[in-house]
């Protein structure tokens, strides 16, 4: 844990302490930020009626400051850099300052010419290296800060150090948002004996969230805690879903103000209970000193197991599809791939079970890792087989049935040469005795993972007459006549396409006597022509399909 004690909790912190020789002390810390590897504190310090400066030029005030940090007997000292200017003449009668609210006669005034109370630069800037703040010598996890003013030219000629004794501290504003969540800001334990007006401090601690639940009252107001990651939004009593994980919000309603949308994992002492606090709590709570530590919790990654088939392109876009991360302090975070045993940008990953680990980190480097399973499944090989036509009376072979049938597997590639006929549908191979009709052929192929794919195709065996006839041959037609092919190629192509009959079959058909008279009658009536031939083919072929 990295802990830093800081009097500043926001844009402005001011306080007034005990009187020194009857004179009121006052300081303000205006800014706290991290720059150049240092925690920077800027503000001013003032001792009422001891500010007897003769310096009149800007930035030449005779006050000097130093800051001490104490931890388990060790002291570190830092001097004012002089880079933050504050002119008290600009603060006279400022609203809300108790030392400037009793009238001009009781307040040091630059407008009075009958005195030498002329003050100028009382600002200070301290730069504390962050490395110093992590240098703990004992068990104490925080530093006590002491601000000291060296007044070298003040009323009564005092030139001794005037330490500011922090007995009564008032914090006018707290952090509007927690920017430095790697650092713990907490009051020194000794404060509890000095003041009853110390407001809730703020802690920044990098550690994992604890669990527990508690509902308590503070100053008559209910503070709602929650177990783990469960919240209830009191503004609308609604459950909130983050990815696949249901989240119920428990916020704080303090002084009529609801949760403002910014929330932090917190541990409250005394009592040691854990819960989640909205930032409005930190802006409102006050009372007896206690420590409240805001924990920088790691993001939550939402990711599910993935299943793909072999041959799928495995790349980052596929593995990150649907993966998201959410941080309770920083909102949505883009996760990344931390590691995987898959070959990326490849389609050659074998079947099996793999893993991918995702990583997400918030701006304060609280990290989360989540591993999911990637399953590459074996794809069933595919067979592509169309339907086939075959002529009655011809010898049917295995090669004919396998002609133009192909097979492909995503893992093994082309498996065409491994296709077998699993079921011929009752056909007799290497024979011309198969009757006309429709037959179902079942093809099969097996891949290297012993997975078999099947596909069906149909074989049509026809008794169909596809012939043209010339006028000269009409008188000689008989049941066993062989017809001459005397038609135009365009006509033949039309018929072949219409009936799905291959041209190679046209000499295999026979003429049946019952059709002879109709053909003759039409030909005698119309005479030989292209249209005659077409009619013969269309009508005769059509009526002879068996």
Short mmCIF file of C-alpha atoms in Angstrom, two decimals:
data_model
loop_
_atom_site.label_atom_id
_atom_site.label_comp_id
_atom_site.label_asym_id
_atom_site.label_seq_id
_atom_site.Cartn_x
_atom_site.Cartn_y
_atom_site.Cartn_z
CA UNK A 1 0.00 0.00 0.00
CA UNK A 2 1.22 3.51 -0.81
CA UNK A 3 0.01 6.08 1.70
CA UNK A 4 0.44 9.83 1.75
CA UNK A 5 -0.91 12.25 4.32
CA UNK A 6 -2.23 15.38 2.75
CA UNK A 7 -4.12 18.32 4.24
CA UNK A 8 -5.55 19.06 0.82
CA UNK A 9 -8.56 17.05 -0.29
CA UNK A 10 -9.85 19.14 -3.14
CA UNK A 11 -9.65 22.40 -4.95
CA UNK A 12 -9.55 24.41 -1.71
CA UNK A 13 -8.89 23.46 1.91
CA UNK A 14 -8.71 26.10 4.58
CA UNK A 15 -8.54 26.17 8.34
CA UNK A 16 -7.75 28.36 11.28
CA UNK A 17 -5.87 27.09 14.29
CA UNK A 18 -4.95 28.29 17.75
CA UNK A 19 -3.89 31.80 18.47
CA UNK A 20 -0.17 32.46 18.81
CA UNK A 21 0.51 35.17 21.38
CA UNK A 22 -3.11 36.14 20.96
CA UNK A 23 -3.00 36.23 17.17
CA UNK A 24 -5.13 33.99 14.99
CA UNK A 25 -3.42 31.61 12.54
CA UNK A 26 -4.86 30.58 9.19
CA UNK A 27 -3.82 28.58 6.16
CA UNK A 28 -5.29 27.42 2.90
CA UNK A 29 -4.25 24.68 0.49
CA UNK A 30 -5.62 25.55 -2.90
CA UNK A 31 -4.21 22.87 -5.18
CA UNK A 32 -2.96 19.34 -4.90
CA UNK A 33 -1.73 17.53 -7.99
CA UNK A 34 0.98 15.20 -9.27
CA UNK A 35 3.52 16.65 -11.69
CA UNK A 36 7.02 15.64 -12.67
CA UNK A 37 7.03 12.70 -10.27
CA UNK A 38 6.14 14.94 -7.33
CA UNK A 39 3.08 15.57 -5.21
CA UNK A 40 2.61 19.35 -5.41
CA UNK A 41 0.85 21.36 -2.67
CA UNK A 42 0.04 25.04 -3.18
CA UNK A 43 -1.60 27.53 -0.81
CA UNK A 44 -0.85 30.25 1.74
CA UNK A 45 -0.26 30.69 5.48
CA UNK A 46 -1.20 33.69 7.56
CA UNK A 47 -0.80 34.75 11.18
CA UNK A 48 -3.23 37.56 11.93
CA UNK A 49 -1.45 40.79 13.04
CA UNK A 50 1.98 39.21 12.72
CA UNK A 51 2.11 40.08 9.05
CA UNK A 52 4.07 43.34 9.59
CA UNK A 53 5.77 43.41 6.20
CA UNK A 54 7.67 46.41 4.97
CA UNK A 55 8.15 44.75 1.57
CA UNK A 56 5.83 46.27 -0.98
CA UNK A 57 6.85 44.64 -4.25
CA UNK A 58 5.04 41.61 -5.58
CA UNK A 59 6.57 38.29 -4.64
CA UNK A 60 9.06 39.57 -2.06
CA UNK A 61 7.24 38.69 1.16
CA UNK A 62 9.43 37.90 4.13
CA UNK A 63 7.57 34.84 5.25
CA UNK A 64 9.33 31.59 4.53
CA UNK A 65 7.86 28.13 4.85
CA UNK A 66 8.88 24.57 5.13
CA UNK A 67 6.94 21.33 5.25
CA UNK A 68 7.80 18.36 7.43
CA UNK A 69 6.58 14.81 6.94
CA UNK A 70 6.92 12.47 9.90
CA UNK A 71 6.65 8.72 9.77
CA UNK A 72 7.55 6.44 12.65
CA UNK A 73 10.25 8.75 13.97
CA UNK A 74 11.63 9.76 10.57
CA UNK A 75 11.33 13.34 9.34
CA UNK A 76 11.58 14.66 5.80
CA UNK A 77 11.74 18.43 5.20
CA UNK A 78 10.77 20.38 2.07
CA UNK A 79 11.13 24.12 1.50
CA UNK A 80 8.87 26.52 -0.32
CA UNK A 81 9.84 26.74 -3.99
CA UNK A 82 8.48 30.29 -4.22
CA UNK A 83 6.53 29.40 -7.35
CA UNK A 84 3.02 30.04 -5.99
CA UNK A 85 2.09 33.68 -5.33
CA UNK A 86 -0.67 34.83 -3.00
CA UNK A 87 -1.28 38.48 -2.06
CA UNK A 88 -3.35 38.87 1.09
CA UNK A 89 -4.52 42.29 -0.01
CA UNK A 90 -6.79 40.38 -2.37
CA UNK A 91 -8.40 38.44 0.51
CA UNK A 92 -9.61 41.21 2.82
CA UNK A 93 -13.14 40.69 4.07
CA UNK A 94 -13.48 37.52 1.98
CA UNK A 95 -16.82 35.90 2.69
CA UNK A 96 -16.66 33.03 5.12
CA UNK A 97 -13.22 33.74 6.56
CA UNK A 98 -13.68 34.11 10.35
CA UNK A 99 -10.57 36.24 10.68
CA UNK A 100 -11.94 38.71 8.12
CA UNK A 101 -15.49 39.09 9.32
CA UNK A 102 -15.37 41.52 12.26
CA UNK A 103 -14.88 44.78 10.43
CA UNK A 104 -12.01 46.81 9.07
CA UNK A 105 -10.82 48.17 12.38
CA UNK A 106 -10.09 44.69 13.66
CA UNK A 107 -8.44 43.42 10.49
CA UNK A 108 -5.11 44.20 8.94
CA UNK A 109 -5.97 46.52 6.06
CA UNK A 110 -3.80 47.74 3.23
CA UNK A 111 -6.10 50.73 2.93
CA UNK A 112 -5.01 52.09 6.31
CA UNK A 113 -2.12 54.50 5.96
CA UNK A 114 -1.56 54.99 9.67
CA UNK A 115 0.09 51.64 10.12
CA UNK A 116 2.78 49.61 8.48
CA UNK A 117 0.69 46.45 8.00
CA UNK A 118 1.67 46.04 4.37
CA UNK A 119 1.73 42.39 3.33
CA UNK A 120 2.27 40.79 -0.03
CA UNK A 121 3.29 37.29 -1.01
CA UNK A 122 2.29 34.69 1.57
CA UNK A 123 1.91 31.83 -0.87
CA UNK A 124 3.84 28.58 -0.79
CA UNK A 125 4.51 25.64 -3.07
CA UNK A 126 5.94 22.34 -1.90
CA UNK A 127 7.11 19.59 -4.25
CA UNK A 128 7.32 16.20 -2.56
CA UNK A 129 8.94 13.40 -4.62
CA UNK A 130 6.57 10.46 -4.89
CA UNK A 131 9.49 8.14 -4.12
CA UNK A 132 9.77 9.74 -0.67
CA UNK A 133 6.17 8.92 0.10
CA UNK A 134 6.71 5.20 -0.36
CA UNK A 135 9.78 5.11 1.90
CA UNK A 136 8.30 3.70 5.09
CA UNK A 137 10.56 2.80 7.98
CA UNK A 138 8.03 1.16 10.24
CA UNK A 139 4.56 -0.24 10.33
CA UNK A 140 2.90 3.15 9.94
CA UNK A 141 1.30 3.49 6.53
CA UNK A 142 0.88 7.26 6.58
CA UNK A 143 2.86 10.46 7.01
CA UNK A 144 1.99 13.23 9.42
CA UNK A 145 2.42 16.63 7.78
CA UNK A 146 3.50 19.72 9.67
CA UNK A 147 3.53 23.14 8.02
CA UNK A 148 5.89 25.71 9.56
CA UNK A 149 6.19 29.43 8.88
CA UNK A 150 9.45 31.28 9.50
CA UNK A 151 8.48 34.94 10.13
CA UNK A 152 11.72 36.94 9.85
CA UNK A 153 10.23 40.42 9.77
CA UNK A 154 7.06 40.53 11.79
CA UNK A 155 5.37 42.49 14.53
CA UNK A 156 7.40 42.73 17.76
CA UNK A 157 10.45 41.85 15.68
CA UNK A 158 9.91 38.13 16.08
CA UNK A 159 12.20 36.10 13.89
CA UNK A 160 11.52 32.68 15.31
CA UNK A 161 9.68 29.86 13.65
CA UNK A 162 5.94 29.99 14.09
CA UNK A 163 4.51 26.51 13.57
CA UNK A 164 0.90 26.22 12.57
CA UNK A 165 -0.76 24.02 15.17
CA UNK A 166 -3.57 22.23 13.43
CA UNK A 167 -6.16 22.16 16.15
CA UNK A 168 -9.27 23.10 14.26
CA UNK A 169 -9.46 22.25 10.60
CA UNK A 170 -12.30 22.97 8.24
CA UNK A 171 -12.36 21.54 4.72
CA UNK A 172 -14.53 23.70 2.53
CA UNK A 173 -14.48 21.35 -0.46
CA UNK A 174 -13.51 17.76 -1.13
CA UNK A 175 -12.38 16.09 -4.30
CA UNK A 176 -14.81 16.43 -7.15
CA UNK A 177 -13.31 13.26 -8.50
CA UNK A 178 -10.61 10.94 -7.24
CA UNK A 179 -7.68 11.36 -9.58
CA UNK A 180 -4.82 9.66 -7.78
CA UNK A 181 -6.16 6.32 -6.71
CA UNK A 182 -2.74 4.85 -6.09
CA UNK A 183 -2.26 7.02 -3.04
CA UNK A 184 -3.83 6.90 0.39
CA UNK A 185 -4.70 10.18 2.03
CA UNK A 186 -5.63 9.73 5.67
CA UNK A 187 -5.44 11.72 8.90
CA UNK A 188 -2.72 11.12 11.41
CA UNK A 189 -4.00 9.25 14.43
CA UNK A 190 -2.95 12.06 16.75
CA UNK A 191 -5.61 14.29 15.28
CA UNK A 192 -8.30 12.53 17.24
CA UNK A 193 -7.12 14.17 20.45
CA UNK A 194 -6.88 17.66 18.98
CA UNK A 195 -10.11 18.30 17.17
CA UNK A 196 -13.71 17.27 16.80
CA UNK A 197 -14.11 19.08 13.50
CA UNK A 198 -11.85 17.00 11.26
CA UNK A 199 -13.90 15.98 8.26
CA UNK A 200 -13.71 12.57 6.61
CA UNK A 201 -10.38 12.04 4.99
CA UNK A 202 -9.95 10.33 1.65
CA UNK A 203 -7.86 7.25 1.05
CA UNK A 204 -6.33 5.88 -2.13
CA UNK A 205 -5.24 2.29 -1.69
CA UNK A 206 -4.37 -0.24 -4.37
CA UNK A 207 -5.68 -3.53 -3.08
CA UNK A 208 -8.33 -6.06 -3.93
CA UNK A 209 -11.89 -5.57 -2.70
CA UNK A 210 -13.07 -7.27 0.45
CA UNK A 211 -16.55 -8.51 1.15
CA UNK A 212 -19.07 -7.77 3.81
CA UNK A 213 -22.26 -5.85 4.30
CA UNK A 214 -23.46 -3.22 6.72
CA UNK A 215 -26.15 -0.59 6.95
CA UNK A 216 -25.46 2.10 9.52
CA UNK A 217 -26.57 5.58 10.42
CA UNK A 218 -24.31 8.60 10.53
CA UNK A 219 -25.60 11.94 11.84
CA UNK A 220 -29.09 10.56 11.49
CA UNK A 221 -28.55 9.67 7.83
CA UNK A 222 -28.53 6.16 6.44
CA UNK A 223 -25.39 5.02 4.70
CA UNK A 224 -25.97 2.00 2.47
CA UNK A 225 -23.21 -0.50 1.91
CA UNK A 226 -23.24 -3.54 -0.27
CA UNK A 227 -21.60 -6.91 -0.46
CA UNK A 228 -19.00 -7.35 -3.15
CA UNK A 229 -20.12 -5.98 -6.50
CA UNK A 230 -23.84 -5.69 -5.77
CA UNK A 231 -25.45 -2.26 -5.85
CA UNK A 232 -28.87 -0.71 -5.88
CA UNK A 233 -29.39 2.67 -7.49
CA UNK A 234 -31.49 4.46 -4.90
CA UNK A 235 -32.51 7.12 -7.39
CA UNK A 236 -34.68 4.66 -9.29
CA UNK A 237 -34.37 1.33 -7.44
CA UNK A 238 -33.15 -0.24 -10.65
CA UNK A 239 -30.86 -3.18 -11.18
CA UNK A 240 -28.01 -2.53 -13.59
CA UNK A 241 -26.50 -5.14 -15.90
CA UNK A 242 -22.87 -4.90 -16.92
CA UNK A 243 -22.25 -7.35 -19.71
CA UNK A 244 -23.42 -10.76 -18.61
CA UNK A 245 -23.07 -9.92 -14.91
CA UNK A 246 -26.01 -8.44 -13.08
CA UNK A 247 -25.06 -5.53 -10.85
CA UNK A 248 -27.34 -3.99 -8.23
CA UNK A 249 -26.32 -0.58 -6.96
CA UNK A 250 -26.34 0.47 -3.32
CA UNK A 251 -25.56 4.17 -3.19
CA UNK A 252 -25.78 6.85 -0.56
CA UNK A 253 -28.60 9.28 -0.11
CA UNK A 254 -27.21 11.97 2.12
CA UNK A 255 -28.98 15.28 2.75
CA UNK A 256 -31.47 14.51 0.01
CA UNK A 257 -28.75 14.00 -2.61
CA UNK A 258 -28.68 10.73 -4.55
CA UNK A 259 -25.79 8.83 -6.08
CA UNK A 260 -24.16 11.00 -8.73
CA UNK A 261 -22.87 8.15 -10.88
CA UNK A 262 -19.32 8.14 -9.48
CA UNK A 263 -18.71 5.37 -6.98
CA UNK A 264 -15.75 3.85 -5.22
CA UNK A 265 -14.99 0.69 -3.37
CA UNK A 266 -14.45 1.66 0.25
CA UNK A 267 -13.40 0.28 3.62
CA UNK A 268 -14.71 2.01 6.71
CA UNK A 269 -12.92 2.02 10.08
CA UNK A 270 -13.63 1.55 12.90
CA UNK A 271 -15.60 -1.58 12.30
CA UNK A 272 -13.67 -2.90 9.33
CA UNK A 273 -16.72 -3.18 7.08
CA UNK A 274 -16.48 -2.96 3.31
CA UNK A 275 -18.85 -1.33 0.91
CA UNK A 276 -19.20 0.99 -2.02
CA UNK A 277 -19.54 4.75 -1.65
CA UNK A 278 -20.63 7.38 -4.14
CA UNK A 279 -18.56 10.54 -4.29
CA UNK A 280 -21.45 12.54 -2.85
CA UNK A 281 -20.69 10.87 0.47
CA UNK A 282 -17.19 12.29 0.41
CA UNK A 283 -18.62 15.74 -0.25
CA UNK A 284 -21.09 15.61 2.62
CA UNK A 285 -19.90 13.56 5.57
CA UNK A 286 -18.48 15.18 8.71
CA UNK A 287 -17.94 14.47 12.37
CA UNK A 288 -15.57 12.58 14.65
CA UNK A 289 -12.28 11.62 12.99
CA UNK A 290 -12.16 8.27 11.29
CA UNK A 291 -10.40 6.68 8.34
CA UNK A 292 -12.17 5.82 5.13
CA UNK A 293 -10.07 4.18 2.43
CA UNK A 294 -11.11 4.26 -1.21
CA UNK A 295 -9.84 1.15 -2.96
CA UNK A 296 -8.89 1.11 -6.59
CA UNK A 297 -10.58 -2.11 -7.63
CA UNK A 298 -9.54 -4.00 -10.75
CA UNK A 299 -11.80 -3.98 -13.82
CA UNK A 300 -14.28 -6.78 -14.48
CA UNK A 301 -13.82 -8.62 -17.79
CA UNK A 302 -16.88 -10.13 -19.46
CA UNK A 303 -15.94 -12.95 -21.85
CA UNK A 304 -17.46 -16.33 -22.76
CA UNK A 305 -16.05 -19.57 -24.12
CA UNK A 306 -15.81 -19.72 -27.92
CA UNK A 307 -16.51 -22.66 -30.25
CA UNK A 308 -15.56 -22.63 -33.95
CA UNK A 309 -15.13 -25.22 -36.67
CA UNK A 310 -11.81 -26.30 -38.11
CA UNK A 311 -10.56 -24.15 -40.91
CA UNK A 312 -11.92 -20.96 -39.32
CA UNK A 313 -9.59 -17.96 -39.48
CA UNK A 314 -8.41 -17.36 -35.90
CA UNK A 315 -7.42 -13.73 -35.42
CA UNK A 316 -7.65 -11.00 -32.78
CA UNK A 317 -10.99 -9.70 -34.06
CA UNK A 318 -12.60 -13.13 -33.62
CA UNK A 319 -11.16 -13.62 -30.12
CA UNK A 320 -12.14 -10.10 -28.97
CA UNK A 321 -15.62 -10.17 -30.47
CA UNK A 322 -18.12 -9.71 -27.64
CA UNK A 323 -15.40 -9.26 -25.00
CA UNK A 324 -15.71 -6.17 -22.81
CA UNK A 325 -14.36 -4.80 -19.54
CA UNK A 326 -15.85 -2.46 -16.98
CA UNK A 327 -14.19 -0.61 -14.13
CA UNK A 328 -16.28 0.69 -11.25
CA UNK A 329 -14.26 3.90 -11.04
CA UNK A 330 -13.22 4.52 -14.63
CA UNK A 331 -16.10 3.03 -16.63
CA UNK A 332 -15.68 1.08 -19.86
CA UNK A 333 -12.18 -0.22 -20.60
CA UNK A 334 -11.00 -1.89 -23.79
CA UNK A 335 -9.52 -5.33 -23.00
CA UNK A 336 -6.62 -6.92 -24.88
CA UNK A 337 -5.34 -10.43 -25.58
CA UNK A 338 -2.66 -11.26 -23.02
CA UNK A 339 -1.79 -14.77 -24.20
CA UNK A 340 -3.13 -17.74 -26.16
CA UNK A 341 -1.85 -21.08 -27.41
CA UNK A 342 -3.63 -20.66 -30.74
CA UNK A 343 -1.83 -19.75 -33.94
CA UNK A 344 -3.21 -16.31 -34.77
CA UNK A 345 -4.08 -15.16 -38.27
CA UNK A 346 -4.26 -18.78 -39.38
CA UNK A 347 -6.85 -21.28 -40.59
CA UNK A 348 -4.59 -24.25 -39.80
CA UNK A 349 -5.27 -24.71 -36.09
CA UNK A 350 -6.13 -28.37 -35.52
CA UNK A 351 -9.25 -29.51 -33.74
CA UNK A 352 -9.06 -29.48 -29.96
CA UNK A 353 -9.38 -27.25 -26.89
CA UNK A 354 -7.29 -24.07 -26.57
CA UNK A 355 -7.28 -21.05 -24.28
CA UNK A 356 -7.06 -17.28 -24.55
CA UNK A 357 -6.31 -14.97 -21.62
CA UNK A 358 -7.62 -11.40 -21.67
CA UNK A 359 -6.13 -8.46 -19.81
CA UNK A 360 -7.61 -5.14 -18.70
CA UNK A 361 -6.12 -2.37 -16.57
CA UNK A 362 -7.44 0.96 -15.37
CA UNK A 363 -5.44 4.19 -15.44
CA UNK A 364 -3.97 3.38 -12.04
CA UNK A 365 -2.85 -0.05 -13.28
CA UNK A 366 -5.25 -2.13 -11.25
CA UNK A 367 -5.24 -5.24 -13.46
CA UNK A 368 -7.56 -8.11 -14.25
CA UNK A 369 -6.95 -11.30 -16.22
CA UNK A 370 -9.62 -13.70 -17.44
CA UNK A 371 -9.08 -16.97 -19.32
CA UNK A 372 -11.71 -18.62 -21.51
CA UNK A 373 -11.75 -21.84 -23.52
CA UNK A 374 -11.59 -21.96 -27.31
CA UNK A 375 -12.90 -25.18 -28.85
CA UNK A 376 -12.14 -25.99 -32.48
CA UNK A 377 -14.60 -28.62 -33.63
CA UNK A 378 -14.14 -31.08 -36.46
CA UNK A 379 -16.33 -30.21 -39.43
CA UNK A 380 -18.21 -33.00 -41.23
CA UNK A 381 -16.83 -33.29 -44.79
CA UNK A 382 -19.17 -32.09 -47.52
CA UNK A 383 -20.10 -34.03 -50.68
CA UNK A 384 -21.45 -32.27 -53.76
CA UNK A 385 -23.46 -34.64 -56.00
CA UNK A 386 -26.01 -33.65 -58.58
CA UNK A 387 -28.68 -35.72 -60.32
CA UNK A 388 -27.84 -37.92 -63.34
CA UNK A 389 -29.72 -39.18 -66.39
CA UNK A 390 -28.98 -42.52 -67.95
CA UNK A 391 -30.20 -44.32 -71.09
CA UNK A 392 -32.18 -47.46 -70.87
CA UNK A 393 -30.33 -50.54 -72.07
CA UNK A 394 -26.84 -49.15 -71.52
CA UNK A 395 -24.24 -50.65 -69.19
CA UNK A 396 -24.24 -48.71 -65.87
CA UNK A 397 -20.80 -48.41 -64.19
CA UNK A 398 -19.44 -47.12 -60.88
CA UNK A 399 -17.32 -44.57 -62.71
CA UNK A 400 -20.45 -43.07 -64.26
CA UNK A 401 -22.10 -42.69 -60.86
CA UNK A 402 -18.96 -41.00 -59.40
CA UNK A 403 -18.49 -38.73 -62.38
CA UNK A 404 -18.54 -34.99 -61.33
CA UNK A 405 -19.15 -35.89 -57.67
CA UNK A 406 -16.73 -33.96 -55.37
CA UNK A 407 -15.95 -33.80 -51.64
CA UNK A 408 -14.23 -31.16 -49.46
CA UNK A 409 -13.25 -30.99 -45.79
CA UNK A 410 -12.24 -27.78 -43.95
CA UNK A 411 -9.39 -29.59 -42.24
CA UNK A 412 -8.26 -32.08 -44.88
CA UNK A 413 -9.11 -30.20 -48.04
CA UNK A 414 -10.15 -32.03 -51.24
CA UNK A 415 -11.41 -35.58 -50.52
CA UNK A 416 -12.93 -36.31 -53.97
CA UNK A 417 -10.73 -39.34 -54.59
CA UNK A 418 -11.96 -40.92 -51.34
CA UNK A 419 -15.68 -40.88 -52.16
CA UNK A 420 -17.41 -44.25 -52.07
CA UNK A 421 -20.92 -45.40 -53.00
CA UNK A 422 -22.49 -46.36 -49.69
CA UNK A 423 -25.81 -47.38 -51.24
CA UNK A 424 -26.61 -47.79 -54.95
CA UNK A 425 -30.37 -47.76 -54.37
CA UNK A 426 -30.93 -51.21 -55.93
CA UNK A 427 -29.00 -50.55 -59.13
CA UNK A 428 -26.91 -53.31 -60.63
CA UNK A 429 -23.48 -52.01 -61.58
CA UNK A 430 -21.65 -53.12 -64.71
CA UNK A 431 -24.96 -54.28 -66.20
CA UNK A 432 -27.44 -53.11 -68.86
CA UNK A 433 -30.38 -54.80 -67.16
CA UNK A 434 -31.46 -51.86 -64.95
CA UNK A 435 -35.07 -50.93 -65.58
CA UNK A 436 -36.17 -47.41 -66.34
CA UNK A 437 -37.16 -45.35 -63.27
CA UNK A 438 -35.71 -43.15 -60.47
CA UNK A 439 -32.96 -44.48 -58.20
CA UNK A 440 -31.44 -42.91 -55.03
CA UNK A 441 -27.64 -43.07 -54.79
CA UNK A 442 -25.95 -42.49 -51.38
CA UNK A 443 -22.35 -41.26 -51.43
CA UNK A 444 -19.96 -41.24 -48.41
CA UNK A 445 -16.52 -39.83 -47.56
CA UNK A 446 -14.46 -40.00 -44.31
CA UNK A 447 -11.93 -37.39 -43.10
CA UNK A 448 -8.72 -37.85 -41.09
CA UNK A 449 -10.67 -37.56 -37.82
CA UNK A 450 -12.80 -40.56 -38.86
CA UNK A 451 -15.83 -38.32 -39.38
CA UNK A 452 -18.02 -39.44 -42.28
CA UNK A 453 -20.22 -37.24 -44.38
CA UNK A 454 -23.09 -38.47 -46.59
CA UNK A 455 -24.95 -37.04 -49.56
CA UNK A 456 -27.74 -38.39 -51.82
CA UNK A 457 -28.17 -38.05 -55.55
CA UNK A 458 -30.79 -39.31 -58.01
CA UNK A 459 -30.31 -41.37 -61.17
CA UNK A 460 -33.05 -41.28 -63.82
CA UNK A 461 -33.19 -44.11 -66.38
CA UNK A 462 -35.49 -43.16 -69.31
CA UNK A 463 -37.20 -44.88 -72.23
CA UNK A 464 -37.64 -41.78 -74.30
CA UNK A 465 -37.78 -41.23 -78.11
CA UNK A 466 -35.80 -38.27 -79.28
CA UNK A 467 -35.79 -38.49 -83.07
CA UNK A 468 -36.45 -36.43 -86.10
CA UNK A 469 -37.86 -37.99 -89.29
CA UNK A 470 -37.73 -37.03 -92.93
CA UNK A 471 -40.66 -37.22 -95.37
CA UNK A 472 -38.86 -39.88 -97.38
CA UNK A 473 -38.80 -42.30 -94.49
CA UNK A 474 -42.39 -41.84 -93.32
CA UNK A 475 -43.79 -44.63 -95.49
CA UNK A 476 -41.36 -47.17 -94.10
CA UNK A 477 -41.97 -46.65 -90.36
CA UNK A 478 -42.50 -49.81 -88.32
CA UNK A 479 -42.22 -50.88 -84.69
CA UNK A 480 -38.55 -51.69 -85.00
CA UNK A 481 -37.59 -48.84 -87.31
CA UNK A 482 -34.38 -46.97 -86.63
CA UNK A 483 -34.80 -43.23 -87.18
CA UNK A 484 -32.26 -41.03 -88.84
CA UNK A 485 -31.30 -37.82 -87.07
CA UNK A 486 -32.12 -35.12 -89.62
CA UNK A 487 -33.00 -32.14 -87.33
CA UNK A 488 -31.34 -28.79 -86.81
CA UNK A 489 -28.89 -28.64 -83.93
CA UNK A 490 -30.80 -25.77 -82.33
CA UNK A 491 -33.97 -27.85 -82.22
CA UNK A 492 -32.17 -30.82 -80.77
CA UNK A 493 -30.51 -28.64 -78.09
CA UNK A 494 -33.91 -27.29 -77.07
CA UNK A 495 -35.36 -30.76 -76.65
CA UNK A 496 -32.34 -32.14 -74.88
CA UNK A 497 -32.42 -29.26 -72.40
CA UNK A 498 -36.14 -29.64 -71.87
CA UNK A 499 -36.02 -33.31 -71.02
CA UNK A 500 -32.53 -33.54 -69.59
CA UNK A 501 -31.59 -36.22 -72.11
CA UNK A 502 -28.00 -36.37 -73.20
CA UNK A 503 -27.35 -36.25 -76.92
CA UNK A 504 -25.32 -39.42 -76.73
CA UNK A 505 -28.52 -41.35 -75.98
CA UNK A 506 -30.45 -40.39 -79.11
CA UNK A 507 -29.60 -43.52 -81.12
CA UNK A 508 -30.66 -45.84 -78.29
CA UNK A 509 -34.40 -45.36 -78.47
CA UNK A 510 -36.93 -47.43 -80.39
CA UNK A 511 -40.18 -46.56 -82.17
CA UNK A 512 -43.42 -47.99 -80.88
CA UNK A 513 -46.07 -48.88 -83.42
CA UNK A 514 -48.91 -47.09 -81.65
CA UNK A 515 -47.37 -43.69 -82.36
CA UNK A 516 -46.79 -44.29 -86.03
CA UNK A 517 -50.18 -43.16 -87.34
CA UNK A 518 -50.18 -39.88 -85.47
CA UNK A 519 -46.75 -38.98 -86.74
CA UNK A 520 -47.67 -39.90 -90.26
CA UNK A 521 -50.91 -37.94 -90.15
CA UNK A 522 -49.21 -34.78 -88.97
CA UNK A 523 -46.38 -35.03 -91.44
CA UNK A 524 -48.71 -35.69 -94.37
CA UNK A 525 -50.83 -32.71 -93.35
CA UNK A 526 -48.07 -30.22 -92.76
CA UNK A 527 -45.25 -31.51 -94.85
CA UNK A 528 -41.60 -31.61 -93.88
CA UNK A 529 -40.28 -28.42 -92.33
CA UNK A 530 -38.37 -27.20 -89.33
CA UNK A 531 -41.62 -26.74 -87.47
CA UNK A 532 -42.67 -30.28 -88.33
CA UNK A 533 -39.50 -31.67 -86.88
CA UNK A 534 -39.95 -29.60 -83.74
CA UNK A 535 -43.52 -30.84 -83.27
CA UNK A 536 -42.45 -34.40 -83.67
CA UNK A 537 -39.75 -33.99 -81.09
CA UNK A 538 -41.84 -32.05 -78.61
CA UNK A 539 -45.00 -34.09 -78.78
CA UNK A 540 -43.67 -37.49 -79.52
CA UNK A 541 -40.89 -37.31 -76.95
CA UNK A 542 -43.15 -35.85 -74.35
CA UNK A 543 -45.78 -38.53 -74.66
CA UNK A 544 -43.24 -41.32 -74.62
CA UNK A 545 -41.65 -40.61 -71.21
CA UNK A 546 -42.10 -43.75 -69.12
#
